[in-house]
Backbone as JSON Lines, residues from 0, in Angstrom:
{"i":0,"aa":"M","n":[101.66,-143.23,-86.08],"ca":[102.2,-141.94,-85.7],"c":[103.62,-141.12,-86.18]}
{"i":1,"aa":"D","n":[104.12,-140.23,-86.83],"ca":[105.76,-140.09,-85.96],"c":[105.65,-139.02,-85.02]}
{"i":2,"aa":"T","n":[106.86,-139.87,-83.86],"ca":[107.08,-139.44,-83.12],"c":[108.26,-137.86,-83.3]}
{"i":3,"aa":"G","n":[107.63,-136.99,-83.52],"ca":[108.58,-135.87,-83.06],"c":[109.97,-136.18,-83.77]}
{"i":4,"aa":"N","n":[110.44,-134.69,-83.58],"ca":[112.24,-134.71,-83.31],"c":[112.25,-133.39,-84.22]}
{"i":5,"aa":"K","n":[111.78,-133.69,-85.29],"ca":[111.46,-133.47,-87.19],"c":[112.38,-131.78,-86.67]}
{"i":6,"aa":"G","n":[113.83,-131.83,-87.18],"ca":[114.1,-130.56,-87.37],"c":[115.04,-130.6,-86.4]}
{"i":7,"aa":"T","n":[115.11,-131.16,-85.68],"ca":[116.33,-131.11,-84.42],"c":[116.72,-132.2,-84.71]}
{"i":8,"aa":"A","n":[118.09,-131.76,-84.14],"ca":[119.55,-132.72,-84.76],"c":[119.41,-133.78,-83.31]}
{"i":9,"aa":"T","n":[119.35,-135.62,-84.59],"ca":[119.52,-136.76,-84.15],"c":[120.92,-137.36,-84.25]}
{"i":10,"aa":"P","n":[121.47,-137.5,-82.72],"ca":[122.64,-138.48,-83.85],"c":[122.86,-140.17,-84.82]}
{"i":11,"aa":"V","n":[123.64,-139.99,-85.49],"ca":[123.73,-140.75,-85.99],"c":[124.7,-142.15,-86.02]}
{"i":12,"aa":"L","n":[124.4,-142.79,-85.51],"ca":[126.18,-143.64,-84.61],"c":[126.1,-145.11,-85.84]}
{"i":13,"aa":"L","n":[127.24,-145.33,-85.24],"ca":[127.74,-146.57,-85.9],"c":[128.37,-147.68,-85.0]}
{"i":14,"aa":"N","n":[127.58,-148.7,-84.82],"ca":[128.12,-149.51,-83.2],"c":[129.0,-150.74,-83.73]}
{"i":15,"aa":"V","n":[130.61,-151.24,-83.5],"ca":[131.28,-152.0,-84.25],"c":[131.49,-153.15,-83.32]}
{"i":16,"aa":"Y","n":[130.91,-154.01,-83.25],"ca":[131.59,-155.34,-82.43],"c":[132.68,-156.43,-82.71]}
{"i":17,"aa":"D","n":[132.92,-156.63,-81.88],"ca":[133.81,-157.87,-82.19],"c":[133.36,-159.07,-82.15]}
{"i":18,"aa":"L","n":[133.31,-159.6,-83.81],"ca":[132.95,-161.17,-84.54],"c":[133.99,-162.08,-83.64]}
{"i":19,"aa":"T","n":[135.12,-161.89,-83.42],"ca":[136.08,-163.14,-82.83],"c":[137.08,-162.37,-81.62]}
{"i":20,"aa":"P","n":[137.12,-163.42,-79.66],"ca":[137.64,-162.65,-79.71],"c":[139.36,-162.4,-80.25]}
{"i":21,"aa":"A","n":[139.82,-162.68,-81.12],"ca":[141.59,-162.76,-81.95],"c":[141.13,-161.18,-82.04]}
{"i":22,"aa":"N","n":[140.0,-160.38,-81.98],"ca":[140.19,-159.47,-82.61],"c":[140.77,-158.16,-81.33]}
{"i":23,"aa":"D","n":[141.01,-158.0,-80.16],"ca":[141.59,-158.38,-79.76],"c":[143.0,-157.64,-79.23]}
{"i":24,"aa":"Y","n":[143.55,-159.03,-80.27],"ca":[145.05,-159.1,-80.98],"c":[145.31,-158.19,-82.29]}
{"i":25,"aa":"L","n":[144.32,-158.58,-83.52],"ca":[144.62,-158.02,-85.25],"c":[143.97,-156.91,-84.58]}
{"i":26,"aa":"Y","n":[142.67,-156.2,-83.52],"ca":[142.78,-154.73,-83.74],"c":[144.28,-153.7,-83.88]}
{"i":27,"aa":"W","n":[144.71,-153.98,-83.1],"ca":[145.57,-153.66,-82.94],"c":[147.59,-153.11,-83.85]}
{"i":28,"aa":"L","n":[146.45,-154.36,-84.64],"ca":[147.38,-154.6,-86.24],"c":[146.8,-153.74,-87.58]}
{"i":29,"aa":"G","n":[145.63,-153.73,-87.15],"ca":[144.69,-153.16,-88.2],"c":[143.46,-153.9,-88.56]}
{"i":30,"aa":"F","n":[143.63,-155.25,-88.12],"ca":[142.32,-156.17,-89.2],"c":[141.92,-156.7,-88.29]}
{"i":31,"aa":"G","n":[140.66,-157.51,-88.67],"ca":[139.79,-157.94,-87.31],"c":[138.35,-158.32,-88.43]}
{"i":32,"aa":"V","n":[137.54,-158.57,-88.02],"ca":[136.58,-159.36,-87.87],"c":[135.35,-158.71,-87.34]}
{"i":33,"aa":"F","n":[134.52,-157.69,-88.17],"ca":[133.49,-157.16,-87.81],"c":[131.66,-157.13,-87.8]}
{"i":34,"aa":"H","n":[131.33,-157.11,-86.89],"ca":[130.08,-156.52,-87.35],"c":[129.52,-155.06,-86.84]}
{"i":35,"aa":"S","n":[128.29,-154.82,-88.02],"ca":[128.41,-153.56,-87.14],"c":[126.61,-153.39,-87.15]}
{"i":36,"aa":"G","n":[126.89,-151.68,-85.93],"ca":[124.62,-151.98,-86.86],"c":[125.02,-150.36,-86.75]}
{"i":37,"aa":"I","n":[124.05,-149.18,-87.1],"ca":[123.58,-148.02,-87.44],"c":[122.44,-147.77,-86.48]}
{"i":38,"aa":"E","n":[122.88,-146.69,-86.01],"ca":[121.66,-146.45,-83.97],"c":[121.53,-144.81,-84.44]}
{"i":39,"aa":"V","n":[120.11,-144.67,-84.33],"ca":[119.43,-143.49,-84.68],"c":[118.15,-143.37,-83.61]}
{"i":40,"aa":"H","n":[118.06,-141.96,-83.47],"ca":[116.41,-142.88,-82.26],"c":[116.39,-143.47,-81.14]}
{"i":41,"aa":"G","n":[117.36,-143.65,-81.31],"ca":[117.9,-144.68,-79.68],"c":[117.73,-146.08,-80.19]}
{"i":42,"aa":"M","n":[117.06,-146.53,-81.19],"ca":[117.72,-147.88,-82.07],"c":[118.44,-148.26,-82.88]}
{"i":43,"aa":"E","n":[119.32,-149.88,-82.52],"ca":[120.12,-150.3,-83.47],"c":[119.81,-150.43,-84.98]}
{"i":44,"aa":"Y","n":[119.76,-150.53,-86.27],"ca":[120.03,-151.69,-87.29],"c":[120.79,-152.38,-87.77]}
{"i":45,"aa":"G","n":[120.7,-153.46,-87.75],"ca":[121.8,-154.07,-88.58],"c":[120.96,-155.28,-89.63]}
{"i":46,"aa":"F","n":[121.72,-155.99,-90.43],"ca":[121.02,-156.65,-90.87],"c":[122.69,-157.9,-90.84]}
{"i":47,"aa":"G","n":[121.08,-159.3,-90.67],"ca":[122.24,-160.76,-91.34],"c":[121.36,-162.03,-91.84]}
{"i":48,"aa":"A","n":[122.28,-162.15,-91.76],"ca":[121.52,-164.51,-92.75],"c":[120.55,-165.1,-92.13]}
{"i":49,"aa":"H","n":[119.32,-165.16,-92.52],"ca":[118.99,-166.16,-92.61],"c":[118.71,-167.19,-93.86]}
{"i":50,"aa":"D","n":[117.41,-168.15,-93.8],"ca":[117.43,-169.04,-94.58],"c":[115.94,-168.46,-95.74]}
{"i":51,"aa":"F","n":[116.18,-167.38,-95.85],"ca":[114.08,-167.41,-96.48],"c":[114.38,-165.85,-96.91]}
{"i":52,"aa":"P","n":[113.39,-166.29,-98.08],"ca":[113.54,-164.34,-98.8],"c":[112.91,-163.64,-98.1]}
{"i":53,"aa":"S","n":[113.14,-162.63,-97.27],"ca":[112.54,-161.88,-96.03],"c":[113.63,-161.23,-96.09]}
{"i":54,"aa":"S","n":[112.5,-160.55,-95.62],"ca":[114.08,-159.35,-94.69],"c":[114.97,-160.09,-93.31]}
{"i":55,"aa":"G","n":[116.56,-159.8,-93.89],"ca":[116.84,-159.91,-92.49],"c":[117.38,-158.61,-91.74]}
{"i":56,"aa":"V","n":[117.18,-156.99,-92.39],"ca":[116.81,-156.47,-91.38],"c":[116.81,-156.8,-89.4]}
{"i":57,"aa":"F","n":[117.06,-156.66,-88.59],"ca":[116.5,-156.06,-87.47],"c":[116.55,-155.2,-87.16]}
{"i":58,"aa":"E","n":[115.97,-154.94,-85.45],"ca":[116.28,-153.8,-84.73],"c":[116.91,-154.33,-83.6]}
{"i":59,"aa":"V","n":[117.5,-153.53,-82.62],"ca":[117.77,-154.25,-81.7],"c":[117.81,-152.89,-80.44]}
{"i":60,"aa":"E","n":[118.28,-153.32,-79.37],"ca":[118.23,-152.6,-78.51],"c":[119.48,-151.63,-78.27]}
{"i":61,"aa":"S","n":[120.09,-150.72,-78.67],"ca":[121.51,-150.59,-78.78],"c":[122.44,-151.11,-77.95]}
{"i":62,"aa":"K","n":[124.37,-151.07,-78.64],"ca":[124.97,-151.31,-78.19],"c":[124.32,-152.89,-77.38]}
{"i":63,"aa":"S","n":[123.43,-153.65,-78.1],"ca":[123.09,-154.99,-77.56],"c":[122.78,-155.56,-78.55]}
{"i":64,"aa":"C","n":[123.81,-155.92,-79.51],"ca":[123.64,-157.43,-80.71],"c":[124.06,-158.15,-80.27]}
{"i":65,"aa":"P","n":[122.8,-159.26,-79.57],"ca":[122.76,-160.62,-79.44],"c":[124.59,-161.15,-80.26]}
{"i":66,"aa":"G","n":[124.86,-161.8,-80.08],"ca":[126.27,-162.68,-79.73],"c":[126.92,-162.02,-80.73]}
{"i":67,"aa":"F","n":[127.73,-160.98,-80.08],"ca":[128.75,-160.46,-80.84],"c":[128.86,-159.39,-79.25]}
{"i":68,"aa":"I","n":[130.35,-159.01,-78.92],"ca":[130.66,-158.47,-77.75],"c":[131.47,-156.7,-78.34]}
{"i":69,"aa":"Y","n":[130.48,-156.25,-78.13],"ca":[130.43,-154.41,-77.93],"c":[131.62,-153.88,-78.11]}
{"i":70,"aa":"R","n":[132.21,-153.14,-78.95],"ca":[133.94,-152.92,-79.26],"c":[133.71,-151.38,-78.56]}
{"i":71,"aa":"K","n":[132.77,-150.54,-80.02],"ca":[132.59,-149.08,-80.0],"c":[132.27,-148.3,-80.54]}
{"i":72,"aa":"T","n":[130.89,-146.89,-80.7],"ca":[130.61,-146.61,-81.32],"c":[131.75,-145.08,-82.16]}
{"i":73,"aa":"V","n":[130.95,-145.29,-83.68],"ca":[131.41,-144.35,-84.2],"c":[131.02,-142.88,-84.41]}
{"i":74,"aa":"W","n":[130.82,-142.09,-84.03],"ca":[129.66,-140.6,-84.86],"c":[130.27,-140.42,-86.48]}
{"i":75,"aa":"L","n":[128.77,-140.52,-86.59],"ca":[128.82,-140.13,-88.52],"c":[128.37,-138.89,-88.94]}
{"i":76,"aa":"G","n":[127.4,-138.67,-87.65],"ca":[126.64,-137.19,-87.78],"c":[125.35,-136.8,-87.67]}
{"i":77,"aa":"T","n":[124.66,-135.71,-87.87],"ca":[123.12,-135.7,-87.4],"c":[122.38,-136.37,-88.71]}
{"i":78,"aa":"T","n":[120.89,-136.32,-87.87],"ca":[119.61,-136.02,-89.5],"c":[119.32,-135.43,-89.25]}
{"i":79,"aa":"D","n":[117.92,-134.79,-89.18],"ca":[116.4,-134.05,-88.69],"c":[115.56,-135.46,-89.17]}
{"i":80,"aa":"M","n":[116.21,-136.23,-89.11],"ca":[114.61,-137.32,-89.37],"c":[114.15,-137.44,-88.77]}
{"i":81,"aa":"S","n":[112.68,-136.86,-88.61],"ca":[111.2,-138.07,-87.55],"c":[112.06,-139.3,-87.34]}
{"i":82,"aa":"H","n":[111.8,-140.36,-86.21],"ca":[111.08,-141.1,-86.16],"c":[110.74,-142.41,-87.28]}
{"i":83,"aa":"G","n":[109.71,-141.63,-87.13],"ca":[109.02,-142.29,-87.93],"c":[108.97,-142.36,-89.33]}
{"i":84,"aa":"E","n":[109.86,-140.81,-90.03],"ca":[110.06,-141.12,-91.31],"c":[112.11,-141.86,-91.05]}
{"i":85,"aa":"Y","n":[112.32,-142.63,-90.27],"ca":[113.42,-143.07,-90.02],"c":[113.65,-143.94,-89.91]}
{"i":86,"aa":"R","n":[112.63,-145.14,-89.55],"ca":[111.56,-146.0,-89.83],"c":[111.26,-146.49,-91.01]}
{"i":87,"aa":"S","n":[110.25,-145.13,-92.06],"ca":[109.95,-145.67,-93.12],"c":[111.42,-145.92,-93.95]}
{"i":88,"aa":"F","n":[111.96,-145.05,-93.52],"ca":[113.39,-144.5,-94.61],"c":[114.38,-146.72,-94.26]}
{"i":89,"aa":"I","n":[114.16,-146.98,-93.44],"ca":[114.79,-148.52,-93.01],"c":[113.94,-149.82,-93.86]}
{"i":90,"aa":"E","n":[112.71,-149.15,-93.37],"ca":[111.28,-150.74,-93.98],"c":[112.13,-150.31,-95.66]}
{"i":91,"aa":"K","n":[112.13,-149.29,-96.13],"ca":[112.4,-149.51,-97.78],"c":[113.83,-150.01,-98.31]}
{"i":92,"aa":"L","n":[114.86,-149.55,-97.52],"ca":[115.96,-149.97,-96.82],"c":[116.67,-151.76,-97.01]}
{"i":93,"aa":"A","n":[115.45,-151.76,-96.44],"ca":[115.48,-153.18,-96.01],"c":[114.82,-154.73,-97.27]}
{"i":94,"aa":"G","n":[113.88,-154.16,-98.37],"ca":[113.61,-154.71,-98.46],"c":[114.71,-155.38,-99.95]}
{"i":95,"aa":"K","n":[116.01,-155.37,-99.78],"ca":[117.02,-154.65,-100.58],"c":[118.16,-155.41,-100.2]}
{"i":96,"aa":"Y","n":[117.7,-156.72,-98.71],"ca":[118.72,-157.32,-97.96],"c":[117.81,-157.61,-97.55]}
{"i":97,"aa":"H","n":[117.47,-159.15,-97.78],"ca":[116.92,-160.65,-97.57],"c":[117.95,-161.22,-96.66]}
{"i":98,"aa":"G","n":[117.46,-162.19,-95.96],"ca":[118.43,-163.03,-95.27],"c":[118.79,-163.37,-95.86]}
{"i":99,"aa":"N","n":[118.35,-164.25,-96.87],"ca":[118.74,-165.12,-97.99],"c":[119.71,-164.81,-98.77]}
{"i":100,"aa":"S","n":[120.12,-163.63,-98.88],"ca":[120.84,-162.89,-100.05],"c":[122.3,-162.67,-98.76]}
{"i":101,"aa":"Y","n":[122.17,-162.97,-97.77],"ca":[123.59,-162.53,-97.03],"c":[125.07,-163.13,-97.45]}
{"i":102,"aa":"H","n":[126.13,-162.45,-97.68],"ca":[127.07,-162.98,-98.43],"c":[128.29,-162.49,-97.72]}
{"i":103,"aa":"L","n":[129.23,-163.26,-96.61],"ca":[129.47,-163.13,-96.15],"c":[131.14,-161.93,-96.34]}
{"i":104,"aa":"V","n":[131.42,-161.81,-98.03],"ca":[132.05,-161.29,-98.46],"c":[131.8,-160.41,-99.37]}
{"i":105,"aa":"S","n":[130.27,-159.81,-100.15],"ca":[129.47,-159.17,-100.88],"c":[128.24,-158.69,-100.45]}
{"i":106,"aa":"K","n":[128.25,-159.05,-99.24],"ca":[126.76,-159.06,-99.05],"c":[126.44,-158.83,-97.62]}
{"i":107,"aa":"N","n":[127.84,-158.51,-96.55],"ca":[126.8,-158.6,-95.07],"c":[126.76,-157.19,-94.55]}
{"i":108,"aa":"C","n":[126.32,-157.11,-93.35],"ca":[126.3,-155.56,-92.0],"c":[126.45,-154.2,-92.82]}
{"i":109,"aa":"N","n":[128.19,-154.79,-92.82],"ca":[128.78,-153.51,-93.14],"c":[128.27,-152.94,-94.4]}
{"i":110,"aa":"H","n":[128.68,-153.88,-95.29],"ca":[127.48,-153.1,-96.4],"c":[126.04,-152.66,-96.11]}
{"i":111,"aa":"F","n":[125.69,-153.53,-95.45],"ca":[123.94,-152.19,-95.08],"c":[124.84,-150.97,-94.41]}
{"i":112,"aa":"T","n":[125.12,-150.86,-93.36],"ca":[125.28,-150.6,-92.56],"c":[125.9,-149.04,-93.75]}
{"i":113,"aa":"D","n":[126.57,-149.36,-95.12],"ca":[126.92,-148.02,-95.42],"c":[126.59,-147.82,-96.49]}
{"i":114,"aa":"D","n":[125.41,-148.7,-96.7],"ca":[124.25,-148.22,-97.19],"c":[123.41,-147.34,-96.54]}
{"i":115,"aa":"V","n":[122.68,-148.04,-96.06],"ca":[121.83,-146.61,-94.87],"c":[123.07,-145.08,-94.63]}
{"i":116,"aa":"Y","n":[124.03,-144.96,-94.13],"ca":[124.83,-144.1,-94.54],"c":[124.61,-143.26,-95.44]}
{"i":117,"aa":"D","n":[124.95,-143.45,-97.07],"ca":[124.75,-143.52,-98.22],"c":[123.22,-142.72,-98.31]}
{"i":118,"aa":"D","n":[122.63,-143.74,-98.25],"ca":[120.88,-143.16,-98.67],"c":[120.21,-141.89,-97.93]}
{"i":119,"aa":"L","n":[120.93,-142.19,-96.46],"ca":[120.4,-141.41,-95.56],"c":[120.77,-140.07,-96.05]}
{"i":120,"aa":"D","n":[122.38,-139.85,-96.27],"ca":[123.12,-138.74,-96.15],"c":[122.16,-137.65,-97.76]}
{"i":121,"aa":"S","n":[121.89,-139.39,-99.56],"ca":[120.88,-138.64,-100.11],"c":[120.11,-137.9,-99.87]}
{"i":122,"aa":"I","n":[119.01,-138.33,-99.01],"ca":[117.48,-137.82,-98.58],"c":[117.69,-136.99,-97.62]}
{"i":123,"aa":"S","n":[118.32,-136.89,-96.99],"ca":[118.53,-135.95,-95.6],"c":[119.58,-135.44,-95.39]}
{"i":124,"aa":"T","n":[119.04,-134.43,-94.52],"ca":[120.92,-133.42,-93.81],"c":[120.89,-133.9,-93.25]}
{"i":125,"aa":"V","n":[122.51,-134.71,-93.1],"ca":[123.3,-135.15,-92.04],"c":[124.4,-134.57,-91.84]}
{"i":126,"aa":"S","n":[124.4,-133.46,-91.0],"ca":[126.18,-133.19,-90.59],"c":[126.86,-133.86,-90.43]}
{"i":127,"aa":"D","n":[128.36,-133.69,-90.86],"ca":[128.96,-135.04,-91.19],"c":[130.2,-134.6,-90.3]}
{"i":128,"aa":"N","n":[130.19,-135.04,-88.82],"ca":[130.97,-135.07,-88.01],"c":[131.66,-133.63,-87.44]}
{"i":129,"aa":"N","n":[130.76,-132.98,-87.34],"ca":[130.2,-131.5,-86.5],"c":[130.65,-131.39,-85.0]}
{"i":130,"aa":"E","n":[132.24,-130.97,-84.91],"ca":[132.06,-131.05,-82.91],"c":[130.86,-130.67,-82.56]}
{"i":131,"aa":"E","n":[130.17,-129.21,-83.05],"ca":[129.12,-128.67,-82.61],"c":[128.25,-130.33,-81.5]}
{"i":132,"aa":"D","n":[127.76,-130.87,-82.68],"ca":[126.48,-131.75,-82.37],"c":[127.06,-132.97,-81.64]}
{"i":133,"aa":"K","n":[128.58,-133.27,-81.18],"ca":[128.86,-134.4,-81.34],"c":[128.51,-133.89,-78.98]}
{"i":134,"aa":"H","n":[128.06,-133.29,-78.22],"ca":[127.27,-133.52,-77.28],"c":[126.32,-134.24,-77.1]}
{"i":135,"aa":"L","n":[125.62,-134.31,-78.34],"ca":[124.51,-135.16,-78.84],"c":[124.78,-136.95,-77.82]}
{"i":136,"aa":"L","n":[125.6,-137.28,-78.17],"ca":[126.25,-138.1,-78.34],"c":[125.89,-138.53,-76.63]}
{"i":137,"aa":"P","n":[125.27,-139.75,-76.57],"ca":[125.14,-140.79,-75.78],"c":[126.18,-141.29,-75.27]}
{"i":138,"aa":"A","n":[126.49,-141.34,-73.72],"ca":[127.72,-142.09,-72.8],"c":[127.63,-143.41,-73.46]}
{"i":139,"aa":"V","n":[129.09,-143.09,-74.0],"ca":[129.68,-144.86,-73.99],"c":[130.14,-145.48,-72.75]}
{"i":140,"aa":"S","n":[129.14,-146.72,-72.7],"ca":[130.01,-147.39,-71.43],"c":[130.43,-148.65,-71.55]}
{"i":141,"aa":"D","n":[131.12,-149.11,-70.85],"ca":[131.94,-149.71,-71.49],"c":[130.43,-151.35,-71.17]}
{"i":142,"aa":"N","n":[130.52,-152.38,-71.94],"ca":[129.93,-153.53,-72.73],"c":[130.01,-154.51,-70.73]}
{"i":143,"aa":"N","n":[128.52,-154.54,-71.08],"ca":[128.18,-155.38,-68.78],"c":[127.81,-156.62,-69.43]}
{"i":144,"aa":"E","n":[127.48,-157.6,-68.82],"ca":[126.74,-158.85,-69.18],"c":[125.85,-159.0,-69.29]}
{"i":145,"aa":"E","n":[124.7,-158.08,-69.29],"ca":[123.35,-157.83,-69.0],"c":[123.14,-159.3,-70.25]}
{"i":146,"aa":"D","n":[121.75,-159.58,-70.37],"ca":[120.99,-160.21,-70.83],"c":[120.55,-159.43,-71.89]}
{"i":147,"aa":"K","n":[121.71,-159.76,-73.67],"ca":[121.96,-159.18,-74.77],"c":[120.14,-160.22,-75.29]}
{"i":148,"aa":"H","n":[119.0,-158.94,-75.91],"ca":[117.78,-159.81,-77.0],"c":[116.82,-159.4,-77.45]}
{"i":149,"aa":"L","n":[117.1,-159.53,-79.22],"ca":[116.76,-159.03,-79.81],"c":[115.41,-158.86,-79.25]}
{"i":150,"aa":"L","n":[114.54,-157.45,-79.99],"ca":[113.58,-156.6,-78.76],"c":[112.34,-157.22,-80.54]}
{"i":151,"aa":"P","n":[110.94,-157.39,-79.75],"ca":[110.05,-157.9,-80.87],"c":[109.39,-155.8,-81.34]}
{"i":152,"aa":"A","n":[109.63,-156.38,-82.87],"ca":[109.13,-155.2,-83.42],"c":[107.94,-154.23,-82.84]}
{"i":153,"aa":"P","n":[108.06,-152.49,-82.95],"ca":[107.15,-151.95,-81.65],"c":[105.55,-152.42,-83.28]}
{"i":154,"aa":"S","n":[104.79,-152.98,-84.63],"ca":[104.56,-152.59,-85.13],"c":[104.84,-154.0,-86.5]}
{"i":155,"aa":"N","n":[104.11,-153.7,-87.48],"ca":[104.83,-155.08,-88.14],"c":[105.53,-154.32,-89.7]}
{"i":156,"aa":"D","n":[105.64,-153.23,-89.33],"ca":[106.37,-152.26,-90.41],"c":[107.39,-152.57,-90.63]}
{"i":157,"aa":"L","n":[108.89,-153.51,-90.38],"ca":[109.25,-154.23,-90.47],"c":[109.67,-156.03,-91.07]}
{"i":158,"aa":"H","n":[108.09,-156.07,-90.63],"ca":[108.1,-157.89,-91.19],"c":[108.44,-158.38,-91.02]}
{"i":159,"aa":"S","n":[108.94,-158.63,-89.37],"ca":[109.81,-159.72,-88.1],"c":[109.66,-161.16,-88.77]}
{"i":160,"aa":"V","n":[110.8,-161.95,-88.94],"ca":[110.53,-163.45,-89.01],"c":[111.15,-163.78,-88.04]}
{"i":161,"aa":"D","n":[110.28,-165.38,-87.82],"ca":[110.55,-165.47,-85.95],"c":[111.35,-166.9,-86.87]}
{"i":162,"aa":"V","n":[112.28,-166.86,-87.5],"ca":[112.98,-167.45,-87.61],"c":[114.62,-166.5,-87.22]}
{"i":163,"aa":"P","n":[115.66,-167.82,-86.63],"ca":[116.66,-166.91,-85.71],"c":[118.04,-167.21,-86.42]}
{"i":164,"aa":"L","n":[118.85,-165.61,-86.54],"ca":[119.44,-165.09,-87.35],"c":[121.36,-165.8,-87.77]}
{"i":165,"aa":"K","n":[121.02,-166.29,-88.94],"ca":[122.34,-166.42,-88.7],"c":[123.53,-165.35,-88.51]}
{"i":166,"aa":"L","n":[124.57,-166.19,-87.33],"ca":[125.72,-164.72,-87.06],"c":[126.83,-165.49,-88.05]}
{"i":167,"aa":"A","n":[128.2,-163.8,-88.98],"ca":[128.7,-163.8,-89.39],"c":[129.46,-165.25,-88.86]}
{"i":168,"aa":"K","n":[129.52,-165.62,-88.0],"ca":[131.08,-166.38,-87.14],"c":[130.72,-168.24,-88.03]}
{"i":169,"aa":"D","n":[129.08,-167.79,-87.71],"ca":[128.49,-169.14,-87.8],"c":[128.73,-169.46,-89.44]}
{"i":170,"aa":"V","n":[128.68,-168.42,-90.29],"ca":[127.8,-168.64,-92.3],"c":[129.69,-169.31,-92.29]}
{"i":171,"aa":"L","n":[131.2,-169.12,-92.04],"ca":[132.25,-169.45,-92.16],"c":[132.34,-170.87,-91.99]}
C-alpha cells in the first residue's frame, strides 16, 4: 500500500555521525571519519558491512544509527516521491550494496548516500537547497542517550538479514 505524499514536498536529509570521538578535534581542522544516512519520510537508510552476499542496506529511526554519535543534519532538498515509491527506490538500489562488498575506502556508507541522492535526483523532482522549503526541516535536537536500536523492517521489502552489521570503525 502506498501511503500518500505524492505531489507533496518531502525533505531529503543527510544525517552525519562521528565514528570516533577524535572527530571533536579533527572536525575543526576540516578532517574526520564519518558515517552518513539519508532520511526521507521520517526514516533513515544507511549501508554497513556484514559477511554475507545479501543487502547491507538498513533502516533506522532518524538520527539514531546505533554505534555512532549523531553530529548534524544537512538539508539536501525535497522530493515528491511517496513513501511507497521511495521504499521501492531504496529496495532497487540496495541490490548494489551487499554487506560483504563494503570497503572502507571505495564502497562505504558515504558512497551509498551519495548514490541515493544522485539516483533520486535523476528519477524524481528534487529541489536543491530551496530556502522556501526549509520550513519542512524537522527540529534538530541534540544527541541524547536514549536506547538506540535497529528497527525491524515493516515488511520483507528490504530483505533484512539477522546478522549484526560491522561498524566501519570495526573494519579498521
